[in-house]
Coordinates of C-alpha atoms and ligand atoms in Angstrom, one line a residue:
M299 CA 93.0 44.3 140.2
L300 CA 94.4 47.1 139.3
I301 CA 92.7 49.8 137.9
Q302 CA 95.7 51.0 135.3
E303 CA 94.5 46.8 133.7
L304 CA 90.6 46.9 134.4
H305 CA 89.8 47.4 130.3
L306 CA 91.3 44.6 129.9
H307 CA 87.7 42.4 131.7
V308 CA 85.4 44.0 129.9
D309 CA 81.8 42.2 131.9
E310 CA 84.0 39.8 134.5
Q311 CA 83.1 40.4 138.2
V312 CA 85.9 42.9 140.0
T313 CA 87.4 43.7 143.5
V314 CA 89.5 46.9 143.9
K315 CA 90.6 48.8 146.5
G316 CA 91.9 52.3 146.8
W317 CA 91.2 55.8 147.8
V318 CA 87.8 57.5 146.9
V319 CA 88.7 60.8 144.2
H320 CA 84.9 62.1 144.4
H321 CA 82.0 61.1 145.1
R322 CA 78.7 63.0 143.7
S323 CA 74.7 62.0 143.8
S324 CA 72.9 62.4 140.7
G325 CA 69.1 60.8 141.1
K326 CA 69.1 57.6 141.9
I327 CA 72.5 57.1 141.3
D328 CA 75.6 57.1 143.6
F329 CA 78.9 58.3 141.2
L330 CA 82.6 57.5 143.6
V331 CA 85.4 58.0 141.3
I332 CA 88.4 55.9 142.9
R333 CA 92.0 55.7 142.3
D334 CA 95.0 52.3 143.1
G335 CA 98.2 54.4 142.2
S336 CA 97.8 52.7 139.0
G337 CA 94.6 55.3 137.1
Q338 CA 91.5 56.4 138.2
V339 CA 88.1 54.6 137.1
Q340 CA 84.5 56.0 138.0
T341 CA 82.5 53.9 140.2
V342 CA 78.4 53.7 140.2
V343 CA 76.2 52.1 142.6
R344 CA 72.2 52.1 140.9
E345 CA 69.4 49.6 142.7
P346 CA 69.1 48.4 144.8
A347 CA 73.2 48.0 145.5
R348 CA 72.3 51.9 146.5
T349 CA 69.1 51.5 149.3
A350 CA 71.2 48.6 150.6
L351 CA 74.3 50.0 150.4
A352 CA 73.2 53.5 152.2
E353 CA 74.9 54.0 154.8
V354 CA 78.2 53.2 153.6
L355 CA 78.2 55.8 150.8
T356 CA 77.5 58.8 153.1
Q357 CA 80.3 57.2 154.5
A358 CA 82.0 57.7 151.1
V359 CA 83.6 61.0 151.1
Q360 CA 87.1 61.9 149.4
E361 CA 89.5 59.9 150.9
T362 CA 87.5 57.0 152.6
S363 CA 90.0 53.9 151.2
V364 CA 87.4 51.5 150.2
V365 CA 86.9 47.4 148.6
V366 CA 84.5 48.3 146.1
E367 CA 83.4 45.0 144.0
G368 CA 81.3 44.7 141.5
R369 CA 81.2 44.4 136.8
V370 CA 83.4 45.9 134.6
G371 CA 81.3 47.9 131.9
I372 CA 82.3 49.5 128.7
D373 CA 82.1 53.2 129.1
P374 CA 83.4 55.0 126.4
R375 CA 83.1 58.5 128.0
S376 CA 85.6 57.3 130.4
P377 CA 89.6 58.0 129.9
G378 CA 89.7 54.1 130.4
G379 CA 87.3 53.0 128.7
V380 CA 86.0 51.5 131.6
E381 CA 83.2 51.7 134.9
V382 CA 82.5 49.7 136.8
V383 CA 79.2 48.2 138.4
V384 CA 79.0 48.2 141.8
E385 CA 77.5 45.6 144.3
Q386 CA 79.3 46.0 147.7
I387 CA 81.9 48.5 148.9
Q388 CA 83.7 48.1 151.8
L389 CA 84.7 51.1 154.3
I390 CA 88.6 50.6 155.4
G391 CA 89.4 53.8 157.1
S392 CA 87.4 57.0 156.9
G393 CA 88.4 60.4 155.1
H394 CA 85.8 62.6 157.1
D395 CA 87.9 66.5 157.6
Y396 CA 91.0 65.6 155.1
P397 CA 92.6 68.5 154.6
I398 CA 93.2 68.8 150.7
G399 CA 89.5 69.2 148.7
P400 CA 88.9 70.6 145.4
K401 CA 89.3 73.9 146.4
A402 CA 92.3 76.0 145.4
H403 CA 95.2 76.1 148.2
G404 CA 98.3 78.2 148.7
V405 CA 101.2 76.2 148.4
D406 CA 102.4 76.9 151.8
F407 CA 99.3 74.7 153.0
L408 CA 100.1 72.6 150.0
M409 CA 103.5 71.9 151.6
D410 CA 103.0 71.7 154.9
H411 CA 100.9 68.3 154.1
R412 CA 103.2 67.0 151.4
H413 CA 102.4 63.6 152.9
L414 CA 98.9 64.0 151.6
W415 CA 99.7 66.2 148.2
V416 CA 101.4 63.3 146.9
R417 CA 98.0 61.4 146.6
S418 CA 96.7 64.3 143.6
A419 CA 96.8 62.9 140.2
R420 CA 99.0 65.8 139.2
Q421 CA 101.9 64.8 141.8
S422 CA 101.3 61.5 141.4
A423 CA 102.1 62.4 137.4
I424 CA 105.3 64.0 138.7
L425 CA 106.4 61.1 140.9
R426 CA 106.0 57.8 137.7
I427 CA 107.0 60.6 135.1
R428 CA 110.7 60.9 137.7
A429 CA 110.6 56.9 138.1
A430 CA 110.7 56.6 134.6
I431 CA 113.7 59.4 133.5
I432 CA 114.8 58.0 136.7
R433 CA 114.8 53.7 134.9
L434 CA 115.4 55.4 131.4
A435 CA 118.7 56.9 132.3
R436 CA 119.6 53.8 134.8
N437 CA 118.8 51.2 131.2
F438 CA 120.5 53.9 129.2
L439 CA 124.2 53.9 131.2
D440 CA 123.1 50.4 132.2
G441 CA 122.7 49.6 128.2
H442 CA 126.6 51.4 127.3
G443 CA 128.5 49.8 129.3
F444 CA 128.6 52.3 133.0
V445 CA 128.6 50.5 136.0
V446 CA 126.9 51.3 138.8
A447 CA 128.7 52.6 142.0
D448 CA 128.2 54.3 144.5
P449 CA 130.4 56.9 146.8
P450 CA 130.0 57.8 149.9
I451 CA 127.6 59.9 151.7
I452 CA 129.5 61.4 153.9
T453 CA 133.0 62.5 153.6
P454 CA 136.4 63.5 155.0
S455 CA 136.2 67.2 152.5
F456 CA 134.4 69.0 150.4
A457 CA 133.7 68.1 145.9
E458 CA 132.0 71.4 145.6
G459 CA 132.9 74.5 147.0
S460 CA 133.2 75.0 151.5
T461 CA 130.6 77.6 150.9
S462 CA 127.8 74.8 150.6
L463 CA 128.9 73.0 153.2
F464 CA 126.2 70.9 155.5
A465 CA 128.7 69.2 158.2
I466 CA 128.5 66.5 160.9
D467 CA 129.7 65.7 163.9
Y468 CA 131.7 61.9 162.5
F469 CA 132.7 60.2 166.2
G470 CA 134.6 63.8 167.0
E471 CA 135.2 64.4 163.3
P472 CA 134.6 67.1 161.3
A473 CA 132.6 65.2 158.4
Y474 CA 130.1 66.4 155.4
L475 CA 127.5 65.6 153.3
S476 CA 129.2 64.4 150.5
Q477 CA 126.8 68.2 147.5
S478 CA 128.8 65.7 144.5
G479 CA 130.2 61.9 143.9
Q480 CA 132.4 62.9 141.5
L481 CA 136.8 63.2 143.1
Y482 CA 135.1 58.9 144.1
M483 CA 133.7 57.9 140.7
E484 CA 136.6 59.2 139.5
A485 CA 139.1 56.6 141.6
L486 CA 136.4 54.5 140.1
A487 CA 136.5 55.2 136.5
M488 CA 140.3 54.0 136.4
A489 CA 138.8 51.1 138.3
L490 CA 136.4 50.2 136.0
G491 CA 136.2 52.1 132.8
K492 CA 132.6 54.2 132.6
V493 CA 130.5 54.1 135.8
Y494 CA 128.1 56.1 137.5
A495 CA 126.4 57.2 140.5
F496 CA 122.8 57.9 141.4
G497 CA 122.3 59.1 144.3
P498 CA 121.6 62.2 146.6
T499 CA 123.6 65.3 147.3
F500 CA 123.9 67.2 149.9
R501 CA 124.1 71.6 149.6
A502 CA 123.6 74.3 152.0
E503 CA 123.0 76.7 149.2
K504 CA 120.9 79.6 150.6
S505 CA 119.5 80.3 147.5
K506 CA 115.3 81.0 147.7
T507 CA 115.4 79.9 144.3
R508 CA 112.7 77.5 142.0
R509 CA 116.7 75.0 141.3
H510 CA 117.6 74.8 143.9
L511 CA 117.0 72.3 147.2
S512 CA 119.4 71.0 149.9
E513 CA 118.7 67.6 148.9
F514 CA 119.1 66.9 145.6
W515 CA 119.5 63.3 143.9
M516 CA 122.3 63.3 140.9
I517 CA 123.7 61.1 137.8
E518 CA 127.9 61.1 137.5
P519 CA 129.2 59.3 134.9
E520 CA 132.8 59.5 135.1
M521 CA 134.6 57.9 132.6
A522 CA 138.6 57.0 132.1
F523 CA 139.7 57.2 128.2
C524 CA 137.1 60.4 127.8
D525 CA 138.8 63.7 126.5
F526 CA 135.5 67.1 126.9
E527 CA 134.5 66.0 123.1
E528 CA 132.8 62.6 123.6
N529 CA 131.8 63.8 127.3
L530 CA 129.3 65.9 125.7
W531 CA 128.5 63.4 123.6
W532 CA 127.5 61.0 126.4
Q533 CA 125.3 64.1 127.4
E534 CA 122.8 65.1 124.7
Q535 CA 123.0 61.1 123.7
L536 CA 121.8 60.7 127.8
I537 CA 119.5 63.2 127.2
E538 CA 117.7 62.9 124.1
A539 CA 117.6 58.7 124.9
I540 CA 115.4 60.1 128.3
V541 CA 113.5 62.6 127.1
Q542 CA 112.0 60.7 124.1
G543 CA 112.0 57.5 126.0
V544 CA 109.5 60.2 128.9
L545 CA 107.6 61.0 124.9
A546 CA 107.0 57.3 124.9
E547 CA 106.1 55.7 128.1
C548 CA 104.9 59.2 130.1
Q549 CA 102.2 60.0 127.7
V550 CA 98.7 60.4 130.3
E551 CA 101.5 61.8 132.8
L552 CA 101.8 63.8 130.5
A553 CA 98.6 64.6 129.5
T554 CA 97.5 66.0 133.2
L555 CA 99.8 67.7 132.9
E556 CA 99.4 69.6 129.9
R557 CA 102.5 69.6 128.7
D558 CA 103.4 70.5 125.7
L559 CA 104.8 68.2 124.2
S560 CA 106.2 69.9 121.0
H561 CA 109.3 71.7 123.2
L562 CA 110.0 67.7 124.0
Q563 CA 109.8 66.5 120.8
A564 CA 112.9 69.2 119.0
V565 CA 114.8 67.3 121.7
V566 CA 117.1 65.8 119.7
R567 CA 121.2 65.5 118.5
P568 CA 122.9 67.3 118.5
F569 CA 122.7 70.3 121.1
P570 CA 124.1 73.5 119.3
R571 CA 127.4 75.1 121.3
I572 CA 128.4 78.2 122.5
T573 CA 131.2 79.4 124.4
Y574 CA 131.3 81.2 126.9
R575 CA 133.9 84.0 125.2
Q576 CA 130.6 84.5 122.6
A577 CA 128.1 84.4 125.0
L578 CA 129.5 87.8 126.6
E579 CA 129.2 89.5 123.4
Q580 CA 125.8 88.0 122.9
L581 CA 124.3 89.2 126.3
T582 CA 126.5 92.4 126.3
A583 CA 124.7 92.9 122.8
E584 CA 121.0 92.0 124.6
G585 CA 121.8 94.7 127.3
F586 CA 123.6 93.0 129.9
E587 CA 126.2 94.3 131.6
L588 CA 128.7 91.9 131.9
Q589 CA 132.2 91.2 132.3
F590 CA 135.2 88.9 130.7
G591 CA 135.6 86.0 134.5
D592 CA 132.0 87.0 135.4
D593 CA 130.0 84.4 136.9
L594 CA 126.7 84.5 134.3
G595 CA 123.2 83.6 137.1
A596 CA 119.2 82.4 136.7
P597 CA 118.9 85.2 134.4
H598 CA 121.6 85.2 131.5
E599 CA 121.1 81.6 131.0
T600 CA 117.7 81.8 130.1
A601 CA 118.4 84.0 127.7
L602 CA 120.9 82.9 126.3
A603 CA 118.6 79.4 126.1
R604 CA 115.9 81.6 124.4
A605 CA 118.0 81.5 120.6
Y606 CA 117.3 77.5 120.8
D607 CA 114.5 75.0 121.1
R608 CA 116.6 72.2 122.6
P609 CA 119.5 73.0 125.2
V610 CA 122.4 74.2 124.1
F611 CA 126.4 73.7 125.6
L612 CA 127.4 76.5 127.8
T613 CA 131.6 76.0 127.4
H614 CA 134.5 76.9 128.4
F615 CA 134.7 79.1 131.0
P616 CA 137.1 81.3 132.6
T617 CA 139.3 78.3 134.5
R618 CA 139.0 80.9 138.5
L619 CA 134.6 80.9 138.1
K620 CA 135.3 76.3 138.1
A621 CA 135.8 73.4 139.9
F622 CA 139.9 72.5 141.0
Y623 CA 139.7 69.7 139.0
M624 CA 138.9 70.6 135.5
Q625 CA 140.8 70.6 132.8
P626 CA 143.0 74.3 131.5
D627 CA 141.7 74.2 127.8
P628 CA 145.1 73.7 125.7
R629 CA 144.2 76.6 123.7
D630 CA 143.5 79.1 125.8
P631 CA 144.6 77.9 129.4
E632 CA 142.9 80.5 130.6
L633 CA 139.5 78.7 129.5
A634 CA 138.1 75.3 131.2
L635 CA 137.7 72.2 129.7
A636 CA 134.0 72.3 131.3
A637 CA 130.1 72.6 130.2
D638 CA 126.7 73.3 131.7
L639 CA 123.6 72.1 129.4
L640 CA 120.4 74.7 129.9
A641 CA 117.5 73.5 128.8
P642 CA 115.3 75.7 127.0
E643 CA 112.2 77.4 128.3
G644 CA 114.4 79.3 130.6
Y645 CA 114.7 75.9 133.0
G646 CA 118.7 76.6 133.2
E647 CA 121.6 74.5 133.4
I648 CA 120.7 70.9 134.5
I649 CA 124.4 69.4 134.1
G650 CA 127.7 70.5 135.0
G651 CA 130.5 69.2 133.7
S652 CA 134.5 68.6 132.5
E653 CA 137.7 67.4 131.3
R654 CA 139.5 66.6 134.7
I655 CA 142.6 67.7 135.5
Y656 CA 145.5 64.1 135.1
D657 CA 148.7 66.2 135.0
Y658 CA 149.9 65.7 138.9
E659 CA 151.5 68.6 138.7
L660 CA 149.0 70.6 137.5
M661 CA 147.1 69.1 139.6
R662 CA 149.1 69.8 143.2
S663 CA 149.9 73.7 142.2
R664 CA 145.9 73.7 141.8
L665 CA 145.0 72.7 145.2
V666 CA 147.6 74.4 146.7
S667 CA 146.2 77.4 144.9
Q668 CA 142.9 77.6 145.7
G669 CA 143.8 77.0 149.4
L670 CA 142.9 72.9 149.9
D671 CA 145.0 71.0 152.4
E672 CA 147.1 69.1 150.3
G673 CA 147.0 65.9 152.7
Q674 CA 142.8 65.6 152.1
Y675 CA 143.3 65.1 149.1
A676 CA 146.1 62.8 148.9
W677 CA 144.3 60.4 147.4
Y678 CA 142.7 61.7 144.8
L679 CA 146.4 63.0 144.5
D680 CA 147.1 58.7 144.1
L681 CA 144.7 59.4 141.3
R682 CA 147.4 61.1 139.6
R683 CA 150.4 59.5 140.6
F684 CA 149.4 56.0 139.5
G685 CA 148.5 55.5 135.9
T686 CA 146.6 58.9 135.2
V687 CA 145.0 58.8 132.3
P688 CA 142.7 61.2 130.8
H689 CA 139.7 61.4 132.2
S690 CA 136.2 62.7 131.8
G691 CA 132.7 63.4 133.7
F692 CA 129.1 65.3 134.5
G693 CA 126.4 65.5 136.2
V694 CA 122.6 65.7 135.9
G695 CA 120.8 67.3 138.4
L696 CA 118.0 64.2 138.5
E697 CA 115.2 67.3 139.9
R698 CA 115.9 69.7 137.7
L699 CA 115.6 67.8 134.7
V700 CA 112.4 66.4 135.9
A701 CA 111.0 69.6 136.3
W702 CA 111.7 71.0 133.2
I703 CA 110.3 67.4 131.5
A704 CA 106.8 68.2 132.9
G705 CA 107.0 71.6 132.2
L706 CA 106.5 72.7 136.2
D707 CA 107.5 76.3 137.8
H708 CA 109.7 74.6 140.7
V709 CA 111.8 71.7 141.8
R710 CA 110.6 71.8 144.6
E711 CA 107.2 69.4 143.0
T712 CA 109.7 67.1 141.4
T713 CA 111.0 65.2 144.6
P714 CA 108.2 63.9 147.1
F715 CA 108.9 65.7 150.2
P716 CA 111.6 68.5 148.9
R717 CA 114.5 69.9 151.7
T718 CA 114.9 73.7 151.2
L719 CA 116.3 77.0 153.1
T720 CA 112.6 77.2 154.8
R721 CA 111.2 74.0 154.5
L722 CA 112.1 70.4 156.2
W723 CA 108.2 69.2 157.6
P724 CA 107.3 67.3 156.9
Ligands
4AD166 O1 127.2 71.7 138.2 P1 127.3 71.0 139.8 O2 127.5 71.5 140.9 O3 128.2 70.0 139.4 C1 129.2 68.7 140.1 O4 128.7 68.2 141.4 C2 130.2 68.0 139.3 N1 130.7 67.8 140.0 C3 129.6 67.3 138.5 C4 130.5 65.6 138.2 O5 130.9 66.3 137.2 N2 130.0 64.8 138.7 O6 126.2 70.1 140.4 C5 125.6 69.4 138.6 C6 124.2 70.1 138.8 C7 123.7 71.1 138.6 O7 124.0 71.2 136.7 C8 122.3 71.0 138.7 O8 121.1 70.0 137.6 C9 122.4 69.8 139.9 O9 123.7 69.3 139.6 N3 122.7 71.0 140.6 C10 121.9 71.1 141.9 N4 119.4 70.9 141.2 C11 118.8 71.7 142.5 N5 119.5 72.3 144.1 C12 120.5 72.4 143.9 N6 121.1 73.4 145.1 C13 121.6 72.5 142.6 N7 122.7 72.2 142.3 C14 122.9 72.1 141.4
MG167 MG1 127.6 74.0 138.0

C-alpha cells in the first residue's frame, strides 16, 4: 500500500513499506513517521504492541527500513489526514549512524552525501517537480505535433563554441560530448517538420555560478517553415503550459518548498519583449557602463527582468555576440534574429533560440569567417543545398527552469547528481 493512498483505506488493515523519518517516544506511545517515496505518514505504537515490539523499537532510528502492519485511522492533524495504528513492525535494514540528521549541515557536506540527501523531503519535492516539468514539456510537444528525435551525444564538431568542449578519444579520433543537439535537429526538422530533442548536453564551463552545470538537460524543439515570430510564440506556449501545469499538479511539493505561488500564477502569455538596444539604454540609465556589442551577463539579466512579473524576451542581439548559425535581421543585418528568454526573480536566461540561416552561401561564408572548417560542417551545409527552408528552434535549460519554478538558490539541487567545475562525486 502506498502512503499516498492510505486515506482511501480508513479502518482497513494495511502494510506500509518504507523508511523511518523520525521516531519519538512520549509517555506510553511511540510515534514513527514513515516515508515511502509517495508521502509520509505518522504511525502510532500503543500497548500491547509497544511491549511486544520493545526490542524492535529501540532499533527503529531515522532511515531504518521497515515493514509496518496496522490499521488506518483518521487523524485530522496529520498532513494526509490519516495515521496507522501499528500492530507489527519488521526491520529490514539498519539506519544507525545515518550521517544526515535534523540539525543543519553545510552544503558541501550535503553534496558529498548527495546519494543520501536525495531522501530528504525537500530534495524529493524538487525531484518530483523536475519529473513533472519533463512530463508537461513532453505532453505539450507530443500533443502539438512535435516528433521526439534523438541527436547523438558523441559528436565530431561543436555546436555552441569551442571553449566549452569536453573532448573524448573516439577510437583514436578526436570527438566531443554534445553541447546542443541543434544542428542535428535541423536535419531532422527537414525530415519530420516539427521535432524535439530531450537529452543531456555538456559544457566544460569554467564558471562557478549558481546557474552553470557541466552536464545539463535540454529540451530542443526545431521547426521547419518557422520564422522568428512563430519561434517566440512556441516558447510562450510551452513555458506557460509547464508553469501552469506545475501549479496544478505539484501543490504538495511547492508547499514543501514554501514557494511563493503568486510569482508562478503571473506566468501567462504574452511575454513582454525588449531588444538588445533597448536593454542597453535601460541598463545605461541604471548606471551600467555598456557599449553596443558588449555581452550581457547575469547582473544585467537580473536588472532587466526586474521590471516584469513574467518571463521577458531579450531579442535582436549583435550578430557577433551570437552563434554562427543565426539568421541576420533583414532590416539590420548587424543584428541576429535571436532571443533569450529571461526568467523573473533574478533567475536569468532559461531559453536561447533563433531563426537559422537557410541560405547556402550565407551559411558557408559565416563558417569561413568564424574560422570553422567547412569540411567538418559539410553535412550541415547540405541542409542548405537540398530543399532548404526558413526554420527556427530553441533550447530550454531544464535545470534552470526547475530552479526558477521551484524557487531554488542554485541549480545544483535541481538534478539528482550534479556535475560542476568542482564536483564529480558522488
Ligand atoms: O543558449 P544556449 O547555449 O543555446 C543553445 O545551445 C542552442 N543551440 C539551443 C537551440 O537553439 N536548440 O543554451 C540553451 C539553454 C540556456 O538558455 C540555458 O537555460 C541552458 O541551456 N544552459 C545551461 N544550463 C545549465 N548549465 C549550463 N552550463 C548551461 N548552458 C546553457
Ligand atoms: Mg544562450
